[in-house]
Tab-separated table of C-alpha atoms and ligand atoms in Angstrom:
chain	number	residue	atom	x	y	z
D	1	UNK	CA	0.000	0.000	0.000
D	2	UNK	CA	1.997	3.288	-0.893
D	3	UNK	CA	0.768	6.438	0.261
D	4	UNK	CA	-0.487	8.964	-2.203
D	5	UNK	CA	0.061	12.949	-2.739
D	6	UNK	CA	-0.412	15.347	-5.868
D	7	UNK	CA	3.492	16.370	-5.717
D	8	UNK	CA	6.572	14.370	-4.197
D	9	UNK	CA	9.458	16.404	-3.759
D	10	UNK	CA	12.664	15.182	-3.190
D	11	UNK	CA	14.745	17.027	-1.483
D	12	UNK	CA	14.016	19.882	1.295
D	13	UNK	CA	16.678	22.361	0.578
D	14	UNK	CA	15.837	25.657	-0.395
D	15	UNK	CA	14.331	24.657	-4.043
D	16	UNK	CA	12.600	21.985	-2.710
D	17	UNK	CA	10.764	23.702	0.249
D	18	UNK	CA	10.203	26.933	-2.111
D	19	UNK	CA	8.411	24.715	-4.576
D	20	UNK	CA	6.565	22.854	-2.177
D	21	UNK	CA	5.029	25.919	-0.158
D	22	UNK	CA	4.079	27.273	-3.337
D	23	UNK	CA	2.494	23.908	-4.272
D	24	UNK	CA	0.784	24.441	-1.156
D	25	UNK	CA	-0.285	27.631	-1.202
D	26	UNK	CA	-2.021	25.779	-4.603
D	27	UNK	CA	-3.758	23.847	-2.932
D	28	UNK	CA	-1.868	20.325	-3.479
D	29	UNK	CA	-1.136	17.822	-1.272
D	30	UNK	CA	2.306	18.050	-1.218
D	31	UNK	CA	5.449	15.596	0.713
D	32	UNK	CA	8.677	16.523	0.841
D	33	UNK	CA	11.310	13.840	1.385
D	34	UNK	CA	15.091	14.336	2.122
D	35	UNK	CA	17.666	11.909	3.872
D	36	UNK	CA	19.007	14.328	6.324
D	37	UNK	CA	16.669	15.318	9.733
D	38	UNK	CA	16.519	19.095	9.973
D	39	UNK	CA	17.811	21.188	11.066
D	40	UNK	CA	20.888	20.117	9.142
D	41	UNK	CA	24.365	21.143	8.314
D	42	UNK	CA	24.829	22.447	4.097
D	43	UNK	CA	28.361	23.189	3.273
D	44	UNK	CA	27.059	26.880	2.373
D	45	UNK	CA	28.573	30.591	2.926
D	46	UNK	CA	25.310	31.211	3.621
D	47	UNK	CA	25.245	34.802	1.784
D	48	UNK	CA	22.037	35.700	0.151
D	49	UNK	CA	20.817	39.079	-1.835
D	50	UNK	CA	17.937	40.525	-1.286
D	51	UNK	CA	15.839	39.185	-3.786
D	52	UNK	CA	15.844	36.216	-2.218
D	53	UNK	CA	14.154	37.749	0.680
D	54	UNK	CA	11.818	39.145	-1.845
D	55	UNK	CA	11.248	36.429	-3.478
D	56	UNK	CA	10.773	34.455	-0.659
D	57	UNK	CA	8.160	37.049	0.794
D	58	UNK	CA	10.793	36.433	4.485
D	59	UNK	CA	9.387	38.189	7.513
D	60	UNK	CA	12.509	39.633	8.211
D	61	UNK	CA	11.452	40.909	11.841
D	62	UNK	CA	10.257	36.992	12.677
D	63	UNK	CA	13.142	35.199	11.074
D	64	UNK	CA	15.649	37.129	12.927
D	65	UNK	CA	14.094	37.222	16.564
D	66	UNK	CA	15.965	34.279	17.106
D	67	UNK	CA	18.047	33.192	14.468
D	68	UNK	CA	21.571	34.498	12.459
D	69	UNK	CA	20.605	37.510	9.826
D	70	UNK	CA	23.567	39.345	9.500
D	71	UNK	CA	23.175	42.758	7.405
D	72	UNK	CA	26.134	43.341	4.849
D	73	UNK	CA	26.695	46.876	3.335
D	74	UNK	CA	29.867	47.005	2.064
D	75	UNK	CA	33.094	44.410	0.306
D	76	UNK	CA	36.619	43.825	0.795
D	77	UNK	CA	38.131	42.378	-1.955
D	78	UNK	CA	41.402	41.617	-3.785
D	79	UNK	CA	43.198	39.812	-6.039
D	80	UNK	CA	45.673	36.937	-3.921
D	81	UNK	CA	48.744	39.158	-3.206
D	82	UNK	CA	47.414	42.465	-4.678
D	83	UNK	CA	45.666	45.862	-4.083
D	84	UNK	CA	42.537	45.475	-1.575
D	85	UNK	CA	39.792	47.621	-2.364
D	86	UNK	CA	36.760	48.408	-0.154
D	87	UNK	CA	33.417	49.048	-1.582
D	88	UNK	CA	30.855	50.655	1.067
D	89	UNK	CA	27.541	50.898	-0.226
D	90	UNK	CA	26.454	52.914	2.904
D	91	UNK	CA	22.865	50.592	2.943
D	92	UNK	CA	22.802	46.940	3.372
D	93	UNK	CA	22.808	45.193	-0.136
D	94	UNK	CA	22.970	41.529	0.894
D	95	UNK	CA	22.560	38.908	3.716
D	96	UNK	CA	24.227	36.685	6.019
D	97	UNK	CA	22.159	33.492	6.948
D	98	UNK	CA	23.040	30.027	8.602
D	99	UNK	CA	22.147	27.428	6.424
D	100	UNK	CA	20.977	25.246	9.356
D	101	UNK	CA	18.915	27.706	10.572
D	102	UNK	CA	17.291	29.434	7.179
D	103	UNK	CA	16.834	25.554	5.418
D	104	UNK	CA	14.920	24.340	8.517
D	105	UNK	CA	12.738	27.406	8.834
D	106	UNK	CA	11.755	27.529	4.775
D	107	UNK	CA	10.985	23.924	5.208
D	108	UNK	CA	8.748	23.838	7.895
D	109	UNK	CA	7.175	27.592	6.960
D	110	UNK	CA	6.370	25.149	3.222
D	111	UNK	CA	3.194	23.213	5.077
D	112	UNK	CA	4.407	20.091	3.295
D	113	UNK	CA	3.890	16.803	4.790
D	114	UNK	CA	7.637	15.808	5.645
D	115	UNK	CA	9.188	12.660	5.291
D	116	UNK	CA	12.881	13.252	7.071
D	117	UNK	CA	15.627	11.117	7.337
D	118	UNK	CA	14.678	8.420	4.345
D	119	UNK	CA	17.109	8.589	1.785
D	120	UNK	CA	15.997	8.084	-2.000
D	121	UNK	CA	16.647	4.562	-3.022
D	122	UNK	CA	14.220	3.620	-5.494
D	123	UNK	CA	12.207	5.206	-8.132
D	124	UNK	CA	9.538	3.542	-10.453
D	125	UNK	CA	7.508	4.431	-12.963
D	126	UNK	CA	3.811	2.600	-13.047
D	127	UNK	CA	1.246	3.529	-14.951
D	128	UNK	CA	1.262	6.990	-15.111
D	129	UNK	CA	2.730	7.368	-11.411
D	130	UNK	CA	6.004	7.656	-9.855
D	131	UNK	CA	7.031	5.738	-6.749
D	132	UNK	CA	9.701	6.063	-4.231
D	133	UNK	CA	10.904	3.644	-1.912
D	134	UNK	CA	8.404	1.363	-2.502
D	135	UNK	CA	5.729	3.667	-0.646
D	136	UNK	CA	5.581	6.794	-2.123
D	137	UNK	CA	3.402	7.663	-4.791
D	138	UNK	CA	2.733	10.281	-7.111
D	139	UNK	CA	1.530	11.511	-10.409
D	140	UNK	CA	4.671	14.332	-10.098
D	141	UNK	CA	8.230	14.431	-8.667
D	142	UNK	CA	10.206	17.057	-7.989
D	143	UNK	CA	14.094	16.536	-7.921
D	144	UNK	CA	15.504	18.603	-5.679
D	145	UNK	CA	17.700	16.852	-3.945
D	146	UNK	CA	20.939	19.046	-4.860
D	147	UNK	CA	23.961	17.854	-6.705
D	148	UNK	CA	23.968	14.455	-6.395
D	149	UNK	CA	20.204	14.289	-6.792
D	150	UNK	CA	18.934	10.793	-7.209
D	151	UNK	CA	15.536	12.282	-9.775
D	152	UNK	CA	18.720	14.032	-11.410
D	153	UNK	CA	20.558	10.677	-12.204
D	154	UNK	CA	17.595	9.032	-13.440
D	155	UNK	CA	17.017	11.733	-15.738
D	156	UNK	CA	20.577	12.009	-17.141
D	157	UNK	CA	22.440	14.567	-19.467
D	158	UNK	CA	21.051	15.694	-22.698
D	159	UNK	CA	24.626	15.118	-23.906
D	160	UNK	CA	27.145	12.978	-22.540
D	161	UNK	CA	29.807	15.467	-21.523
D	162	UNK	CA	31.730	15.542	-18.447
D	163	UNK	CA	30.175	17.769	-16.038
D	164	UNK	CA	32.424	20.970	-15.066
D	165	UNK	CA	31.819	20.537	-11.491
D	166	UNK	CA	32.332	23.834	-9.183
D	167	UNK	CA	34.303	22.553	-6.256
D	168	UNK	CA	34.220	24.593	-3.117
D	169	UNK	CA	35.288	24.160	0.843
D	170	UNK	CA	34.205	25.898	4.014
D	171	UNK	CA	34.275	25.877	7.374
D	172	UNK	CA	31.493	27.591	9.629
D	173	UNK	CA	31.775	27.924	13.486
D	174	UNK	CA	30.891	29.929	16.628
D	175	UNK	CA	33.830	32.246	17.612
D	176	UNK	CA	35.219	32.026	21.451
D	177	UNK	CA	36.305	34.953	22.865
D	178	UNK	CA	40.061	34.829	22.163
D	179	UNK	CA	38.936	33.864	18.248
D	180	UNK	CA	36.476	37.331	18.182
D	181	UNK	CA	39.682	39.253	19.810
D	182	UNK	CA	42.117	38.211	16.705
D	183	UNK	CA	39.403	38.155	13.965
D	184	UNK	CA	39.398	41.239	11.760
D	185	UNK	CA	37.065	40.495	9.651
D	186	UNK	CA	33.988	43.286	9.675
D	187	UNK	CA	30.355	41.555	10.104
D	188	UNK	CA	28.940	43.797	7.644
D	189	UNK	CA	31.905	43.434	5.521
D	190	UNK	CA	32.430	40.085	4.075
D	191	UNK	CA	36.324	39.701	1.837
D	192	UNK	CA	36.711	38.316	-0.965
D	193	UNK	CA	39.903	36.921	-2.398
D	194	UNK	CA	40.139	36.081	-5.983
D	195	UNK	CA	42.835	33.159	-7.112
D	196	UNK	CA	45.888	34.324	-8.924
D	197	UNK	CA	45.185	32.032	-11.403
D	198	UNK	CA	41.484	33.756	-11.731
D	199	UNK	CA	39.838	30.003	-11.595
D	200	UNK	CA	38.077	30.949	-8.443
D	201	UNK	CA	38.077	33.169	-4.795
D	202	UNK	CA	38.138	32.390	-1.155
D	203	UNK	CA	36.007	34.199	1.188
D	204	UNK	CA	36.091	34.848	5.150
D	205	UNK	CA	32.318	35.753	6.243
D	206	UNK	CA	31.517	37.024	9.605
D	207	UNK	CA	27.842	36.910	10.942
D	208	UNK	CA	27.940	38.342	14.213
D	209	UNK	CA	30.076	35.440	16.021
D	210	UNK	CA	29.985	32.943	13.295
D	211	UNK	CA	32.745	32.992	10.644
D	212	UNK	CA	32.518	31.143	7.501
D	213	UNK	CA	35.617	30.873	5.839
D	214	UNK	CA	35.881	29.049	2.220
D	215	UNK	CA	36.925	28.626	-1.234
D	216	UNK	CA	35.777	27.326	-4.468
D	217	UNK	CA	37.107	27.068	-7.962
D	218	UNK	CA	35.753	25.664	-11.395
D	219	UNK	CA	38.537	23.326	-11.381
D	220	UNK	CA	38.637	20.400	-8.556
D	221	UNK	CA	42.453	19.472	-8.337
D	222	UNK	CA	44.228	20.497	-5.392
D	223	UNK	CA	41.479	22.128	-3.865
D	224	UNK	CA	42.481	21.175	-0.658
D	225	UNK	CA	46.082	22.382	-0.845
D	226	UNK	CA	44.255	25.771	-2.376
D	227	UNK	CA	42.148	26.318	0.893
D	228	UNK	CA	45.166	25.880	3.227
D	229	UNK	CA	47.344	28.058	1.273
D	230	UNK	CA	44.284	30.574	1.697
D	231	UNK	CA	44.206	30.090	5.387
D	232	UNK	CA	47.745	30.939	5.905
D	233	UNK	CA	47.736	33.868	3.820
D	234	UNK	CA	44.581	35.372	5.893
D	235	UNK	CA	46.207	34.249	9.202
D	236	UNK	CA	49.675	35.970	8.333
D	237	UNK	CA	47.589	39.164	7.406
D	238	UNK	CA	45.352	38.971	10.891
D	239	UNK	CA	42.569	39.075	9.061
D	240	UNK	CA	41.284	35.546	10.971
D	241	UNK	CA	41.766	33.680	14.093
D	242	UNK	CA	45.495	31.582	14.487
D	243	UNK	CA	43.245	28.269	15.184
D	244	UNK	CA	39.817	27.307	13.350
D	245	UNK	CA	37.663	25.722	15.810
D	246	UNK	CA	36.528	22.672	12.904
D	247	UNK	CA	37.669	21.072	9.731
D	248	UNK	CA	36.894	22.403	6.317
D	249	UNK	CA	34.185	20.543	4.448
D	250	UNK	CA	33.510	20.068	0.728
D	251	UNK	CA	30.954	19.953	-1.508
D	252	UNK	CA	30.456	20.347	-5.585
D	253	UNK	CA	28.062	21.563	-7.626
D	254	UNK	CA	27.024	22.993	-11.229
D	255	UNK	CA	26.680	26.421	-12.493
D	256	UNK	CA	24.342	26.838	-15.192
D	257	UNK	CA	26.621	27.676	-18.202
D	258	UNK	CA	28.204	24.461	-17.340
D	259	UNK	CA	25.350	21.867	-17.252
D	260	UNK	CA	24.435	19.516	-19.636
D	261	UNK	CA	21.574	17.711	-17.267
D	262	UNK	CA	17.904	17.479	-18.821
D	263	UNK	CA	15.286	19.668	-17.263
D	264	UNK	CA	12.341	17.636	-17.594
D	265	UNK	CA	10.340	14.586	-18.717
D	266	UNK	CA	6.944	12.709	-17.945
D	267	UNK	CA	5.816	13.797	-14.886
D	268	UNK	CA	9.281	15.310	-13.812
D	269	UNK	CA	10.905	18.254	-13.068
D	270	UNK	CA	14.240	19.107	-11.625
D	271	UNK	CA	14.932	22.433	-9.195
D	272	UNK	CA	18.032	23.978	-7.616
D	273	UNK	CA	21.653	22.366	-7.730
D	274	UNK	CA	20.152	18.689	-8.689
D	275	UNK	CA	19.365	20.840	-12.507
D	276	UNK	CA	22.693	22.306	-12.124
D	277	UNK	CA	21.665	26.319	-12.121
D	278	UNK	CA	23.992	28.125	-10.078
D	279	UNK	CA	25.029	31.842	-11.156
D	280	UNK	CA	28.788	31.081	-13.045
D	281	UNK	CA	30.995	33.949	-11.801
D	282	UNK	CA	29.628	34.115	-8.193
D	283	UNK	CA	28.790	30.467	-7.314
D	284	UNK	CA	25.369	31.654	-5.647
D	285	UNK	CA	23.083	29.115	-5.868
D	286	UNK	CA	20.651	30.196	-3.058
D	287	UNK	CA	18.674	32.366	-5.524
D	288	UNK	CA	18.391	29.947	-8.696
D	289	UNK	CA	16.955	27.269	-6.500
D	290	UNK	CA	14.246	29.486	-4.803
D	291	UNK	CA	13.781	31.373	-8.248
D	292	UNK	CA	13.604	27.998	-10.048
D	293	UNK	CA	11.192	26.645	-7.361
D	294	UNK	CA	8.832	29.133	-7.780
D	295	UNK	CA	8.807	28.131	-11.453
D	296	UNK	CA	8.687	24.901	-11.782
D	297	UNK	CA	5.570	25.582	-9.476
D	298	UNK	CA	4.042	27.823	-11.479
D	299	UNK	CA	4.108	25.711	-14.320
D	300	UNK	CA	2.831	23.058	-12.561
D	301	UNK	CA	-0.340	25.035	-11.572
D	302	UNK	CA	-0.511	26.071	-15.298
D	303	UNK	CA	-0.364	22.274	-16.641
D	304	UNK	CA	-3.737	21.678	-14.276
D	305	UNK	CA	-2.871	18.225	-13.745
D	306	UNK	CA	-1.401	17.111	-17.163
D	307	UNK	CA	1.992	16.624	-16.554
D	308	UNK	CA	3.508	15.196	-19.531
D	309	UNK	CA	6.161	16.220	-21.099
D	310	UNK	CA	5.012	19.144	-23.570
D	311	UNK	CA	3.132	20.927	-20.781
D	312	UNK	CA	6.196	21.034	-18.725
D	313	UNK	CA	8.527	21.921	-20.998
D	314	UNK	CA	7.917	25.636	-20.707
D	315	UNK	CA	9.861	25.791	-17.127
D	316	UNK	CA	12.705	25.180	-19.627
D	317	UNK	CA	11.391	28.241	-21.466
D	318	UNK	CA	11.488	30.302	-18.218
D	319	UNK	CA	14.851	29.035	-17.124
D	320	UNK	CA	16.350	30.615	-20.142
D	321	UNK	CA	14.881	33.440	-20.321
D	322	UNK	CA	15.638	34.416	-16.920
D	323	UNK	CA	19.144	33.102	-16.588
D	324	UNK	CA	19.969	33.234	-20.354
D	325	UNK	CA	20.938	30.213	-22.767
D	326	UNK	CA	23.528	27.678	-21.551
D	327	UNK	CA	26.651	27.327	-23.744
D	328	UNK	CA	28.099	24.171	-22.486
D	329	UNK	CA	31.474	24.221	-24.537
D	330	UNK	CA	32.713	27.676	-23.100
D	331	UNK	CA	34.103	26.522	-19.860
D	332	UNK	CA	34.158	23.039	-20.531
D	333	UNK	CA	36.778	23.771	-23.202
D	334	UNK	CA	38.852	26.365	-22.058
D	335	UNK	CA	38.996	26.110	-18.796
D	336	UNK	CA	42.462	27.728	-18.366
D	337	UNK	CA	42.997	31.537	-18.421
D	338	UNK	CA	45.991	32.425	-20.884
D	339	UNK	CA	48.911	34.658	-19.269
D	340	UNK	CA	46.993	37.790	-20.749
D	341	UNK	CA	44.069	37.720	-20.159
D	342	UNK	CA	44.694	36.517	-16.189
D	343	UNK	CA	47.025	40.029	-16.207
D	344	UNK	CA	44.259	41.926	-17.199
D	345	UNK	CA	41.693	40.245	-15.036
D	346	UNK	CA	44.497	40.601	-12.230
D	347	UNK	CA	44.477	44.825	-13.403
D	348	UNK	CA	40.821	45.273	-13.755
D	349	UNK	CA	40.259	43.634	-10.381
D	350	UNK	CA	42.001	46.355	-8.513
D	351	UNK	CA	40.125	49.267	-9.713
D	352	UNK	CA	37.737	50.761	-8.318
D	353	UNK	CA	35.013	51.207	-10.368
D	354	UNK	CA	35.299	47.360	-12.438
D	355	UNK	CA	34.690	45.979	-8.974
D	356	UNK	CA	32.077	47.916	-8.007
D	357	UNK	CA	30.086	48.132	-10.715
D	358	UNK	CA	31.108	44.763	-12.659
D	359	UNK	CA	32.273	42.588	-9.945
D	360	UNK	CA	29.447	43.025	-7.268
D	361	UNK	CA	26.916	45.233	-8.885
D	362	UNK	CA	26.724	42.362	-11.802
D	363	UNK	CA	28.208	39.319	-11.048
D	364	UNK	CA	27.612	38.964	-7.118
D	365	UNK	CA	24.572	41.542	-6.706
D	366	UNK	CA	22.755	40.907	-9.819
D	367	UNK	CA	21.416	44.603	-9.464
D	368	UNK	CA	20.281	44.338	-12.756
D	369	UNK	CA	18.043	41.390	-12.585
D	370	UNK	CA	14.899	42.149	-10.718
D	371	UNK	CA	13.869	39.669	-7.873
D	372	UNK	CA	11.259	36.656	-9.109
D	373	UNK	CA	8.093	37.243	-8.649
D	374	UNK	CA	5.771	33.870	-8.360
D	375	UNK	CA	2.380	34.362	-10.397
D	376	UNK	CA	-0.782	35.437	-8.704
D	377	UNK	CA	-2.944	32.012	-7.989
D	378	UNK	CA	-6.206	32.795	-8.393
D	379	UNK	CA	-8.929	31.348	-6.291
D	380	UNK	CA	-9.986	28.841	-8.683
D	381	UNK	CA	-6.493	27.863	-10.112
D	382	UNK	CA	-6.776	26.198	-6.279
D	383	UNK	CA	-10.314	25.021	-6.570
D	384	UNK	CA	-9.617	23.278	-9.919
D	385	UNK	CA	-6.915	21.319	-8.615
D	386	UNK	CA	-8.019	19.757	-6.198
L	1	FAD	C1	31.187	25.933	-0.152
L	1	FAD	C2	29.927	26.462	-0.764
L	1	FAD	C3	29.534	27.780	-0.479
L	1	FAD	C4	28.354	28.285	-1.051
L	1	FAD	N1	27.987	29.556	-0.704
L	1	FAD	C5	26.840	30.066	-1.225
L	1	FAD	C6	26.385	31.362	-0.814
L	1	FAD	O1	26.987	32.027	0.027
L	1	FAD	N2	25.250	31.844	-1.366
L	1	FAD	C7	24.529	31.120	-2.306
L	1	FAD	O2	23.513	31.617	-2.803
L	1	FAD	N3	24.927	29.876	-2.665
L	1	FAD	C8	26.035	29.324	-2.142
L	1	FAD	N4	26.411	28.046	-2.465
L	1	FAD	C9	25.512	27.243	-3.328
L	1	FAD	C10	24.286	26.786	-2.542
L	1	FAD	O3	24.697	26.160	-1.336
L	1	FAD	C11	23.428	25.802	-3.362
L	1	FAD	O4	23.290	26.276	-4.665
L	1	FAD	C12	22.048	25.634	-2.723
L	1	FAD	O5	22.153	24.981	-1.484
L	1	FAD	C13	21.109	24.837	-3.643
L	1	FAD	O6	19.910	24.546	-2.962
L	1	FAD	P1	19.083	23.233	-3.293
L	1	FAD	O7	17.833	23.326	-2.516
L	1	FAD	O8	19.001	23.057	-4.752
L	1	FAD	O9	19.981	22.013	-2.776
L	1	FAD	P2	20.499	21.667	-1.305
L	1	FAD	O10	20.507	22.858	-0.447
L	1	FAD	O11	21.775	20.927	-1.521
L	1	FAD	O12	19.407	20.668	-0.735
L	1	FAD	C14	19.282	19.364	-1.237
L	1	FAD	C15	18.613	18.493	-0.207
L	1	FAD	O13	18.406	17.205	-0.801
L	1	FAD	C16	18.674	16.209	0.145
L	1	FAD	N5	19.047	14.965	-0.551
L	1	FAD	C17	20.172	14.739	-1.267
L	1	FAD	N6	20.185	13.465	-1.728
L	1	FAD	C18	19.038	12.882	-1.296
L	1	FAD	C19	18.491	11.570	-1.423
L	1	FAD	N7	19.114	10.594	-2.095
L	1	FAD	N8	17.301	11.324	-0.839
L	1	FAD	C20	16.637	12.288	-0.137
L	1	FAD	N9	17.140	13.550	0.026
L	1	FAD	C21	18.313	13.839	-0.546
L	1	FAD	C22	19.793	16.783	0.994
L	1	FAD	O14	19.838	16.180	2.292
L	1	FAD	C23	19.453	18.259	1.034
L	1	FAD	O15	18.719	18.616	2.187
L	1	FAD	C24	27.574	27.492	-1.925
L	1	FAD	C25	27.963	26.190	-2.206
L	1	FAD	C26	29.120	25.665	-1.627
L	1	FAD	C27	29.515	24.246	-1.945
């Protein structure tokens, strides 16, 4: 006997519990499934712009009575061994959340019936319904289950390329007092540290106590030997405690110009990291998942219950019109910077006005992208789906 709902997501991360409460919200009887119990721990810097709090409709004043929001209004950044240059908007322009803390709160805020700590290890296709483990069923499912998304697998590539993975390590942990004393990091000024070789940047994050401290580059060899390199640089510069209370963590994922995974099929849809839709230059991938949550959810509501394939496909549509078209080969081919051009990036990056208005405004802020907006459901959008 499996137990039956209109939407099975898998996956409660920020995608996942976006689409669900929107599913919701709907009307639809909606489960959400993911291996880990919440709250959990997401290798994550935990940064976020504000159009995720838009987009996410956050009640700012309930969200931080007791949890981590740290306000950021300005950037320290520099090349590895070059010029620093501090941007101060004078207004805060982005976030500072703890993934343990934000991921369990969007989950629960969804409404979604939760099925925690169960792992995806099977999924079937009968008749016209998908099940999971053997005792979930559902006419829909919803991989968002991040990276390594099992809905993601089953779906594969739509060309078999090797995947350009984004590697990245952090760290995250409460500061004692002699840690706070050496740490000169501002909390409303997060640093960011671009690679000489231009293939990626470290960052040290303060939000109030907590510092995050990571690094990620679109190229996964030595990434270890890159992060403690970075360490000792900041710790011979002052900028962070001598001793980091907890070992750095890794995790990979895709950025959108670099992934060749299919989008959709039957019944299926795929959200967030498990499609692969992070933003290339920044690594954010907070925003694409709640942005392509609110989507995919849309569409659903649109397809009124007919899920195949051509009535789904225009979340593709939306993807690429709001995140532009992916060009697979670009990275995947040339993934190396030549001498001159890795000069030039290392000029432009300590001037002023690139990294204001190029670096952050553009490729961190996205200033120039307004925040999602879901559609309006209308009364009886709900009424006819249920
Ligand atoms: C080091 C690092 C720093 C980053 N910093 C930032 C940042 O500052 N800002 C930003 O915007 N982005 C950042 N990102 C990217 C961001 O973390 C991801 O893009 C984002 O978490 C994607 O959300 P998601 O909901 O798609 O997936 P996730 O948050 O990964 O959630 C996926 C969920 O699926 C569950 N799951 C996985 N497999 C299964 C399974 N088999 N069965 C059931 N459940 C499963 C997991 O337990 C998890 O809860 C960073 C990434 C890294 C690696």
């Amino acid at each position: 006997m499996t137990q039956r709902c209109d939407a099975l997501v898998v996956g409660g991360g920020p995608a996942g519990s976006t689409c669900a409460g929107r599913l919701r919200q709907a009307g639809l009887n909606v489960i959400v499934i993911d291996k880990a119990t919440f709250p959990r721990h997401k290798v994550c810097a935990g940064w976020i712009t504000p159009s995720v709090v838009e987009s996410l409709e956050l009640d700012v004043d309930d969200y931080r009575r007791s949890r981590t929001f740290q306000t950021i209004s300005s950037f320290r950044t520099a090349c590895l061994g070059g010029r620093t240059v501090v941007i101060d908007y004078g207004r805060p322009v982005s976030f500072g959340i703890r993934r343990c803390e934000f991921d369990e709160y969007l989950l629960r805020r969804s409404g979604a019936a939760l099925e925690l700590g169960e792992g995806v290890k099977s999924i079937e296709r009968r008749g016209g319904d998908w099940i999971v483990n053997d005792r979930l069923s559902s006419p829909l499912l919803i991989g968002a289950g991040g990276h390594f998304c099992p809905v993601a697998r089953r779906l594969g590539r739509r060309r078999e390329i090797e995947e350009v993975v984004l590697a990245a390590q952090e760290i995250e942990f409460e500061m004692d007092g002699r840690q706070q004393a050496e740490c000169r990091v501002a909390p409303e000024a997060p640093e960011i540290y671009f690679c000489e070789d231009l293939k990626g940047y470290g960052w040290c994050f303060r939000k109030a106590n907590f510092l995050n401290v990571g690094l990620g580059r679109l190229d996964r060899r030595q990434i270890s030997s890159h992060v403690a390199d970075f360490c000792r640089t900041l710790q011979h510069y002052g900028r962070i405690p001598q001793s980091l209370s907890e070992k750095f963590r890794g995790h990979a994922y895709l950025d959108y110009a670099n992934s060749p995974r299919e989008l959709l099929d039957d019944g299926v849809l795929l959200i967030g990291d498990a499609a692969g839709l992070a933003y290339p230059q920044s690594g954010e991938g907070i925003r694409p998942a709640v942005e392509s949550g609110l989507m995919a959810a849309d569409v659903v509501v649109e397809a009124r219950g007919n899920y195949g394939r051509g009535r789904l496909a225009d979340y593709e549509e939306r993807l690429g019109k709001r995140f532009g078209r992916r060009d697979i080969r670009s990275h995947a081919q040339n993934p190396s910077f030549p001498d001159i051009r890795r000069k030039l990036g290392r000029m432009l990056l300590s001037r002023r006005w690139f990294v204001r208005h190029v670096v952050l405004d553009r490729w961190f802020l996205h200033r120039h992208q307004k925040p999602w907006k879901p559609a309006d459901f209308t009364a009886r959008d709900a009424a006819d789906l249920v």
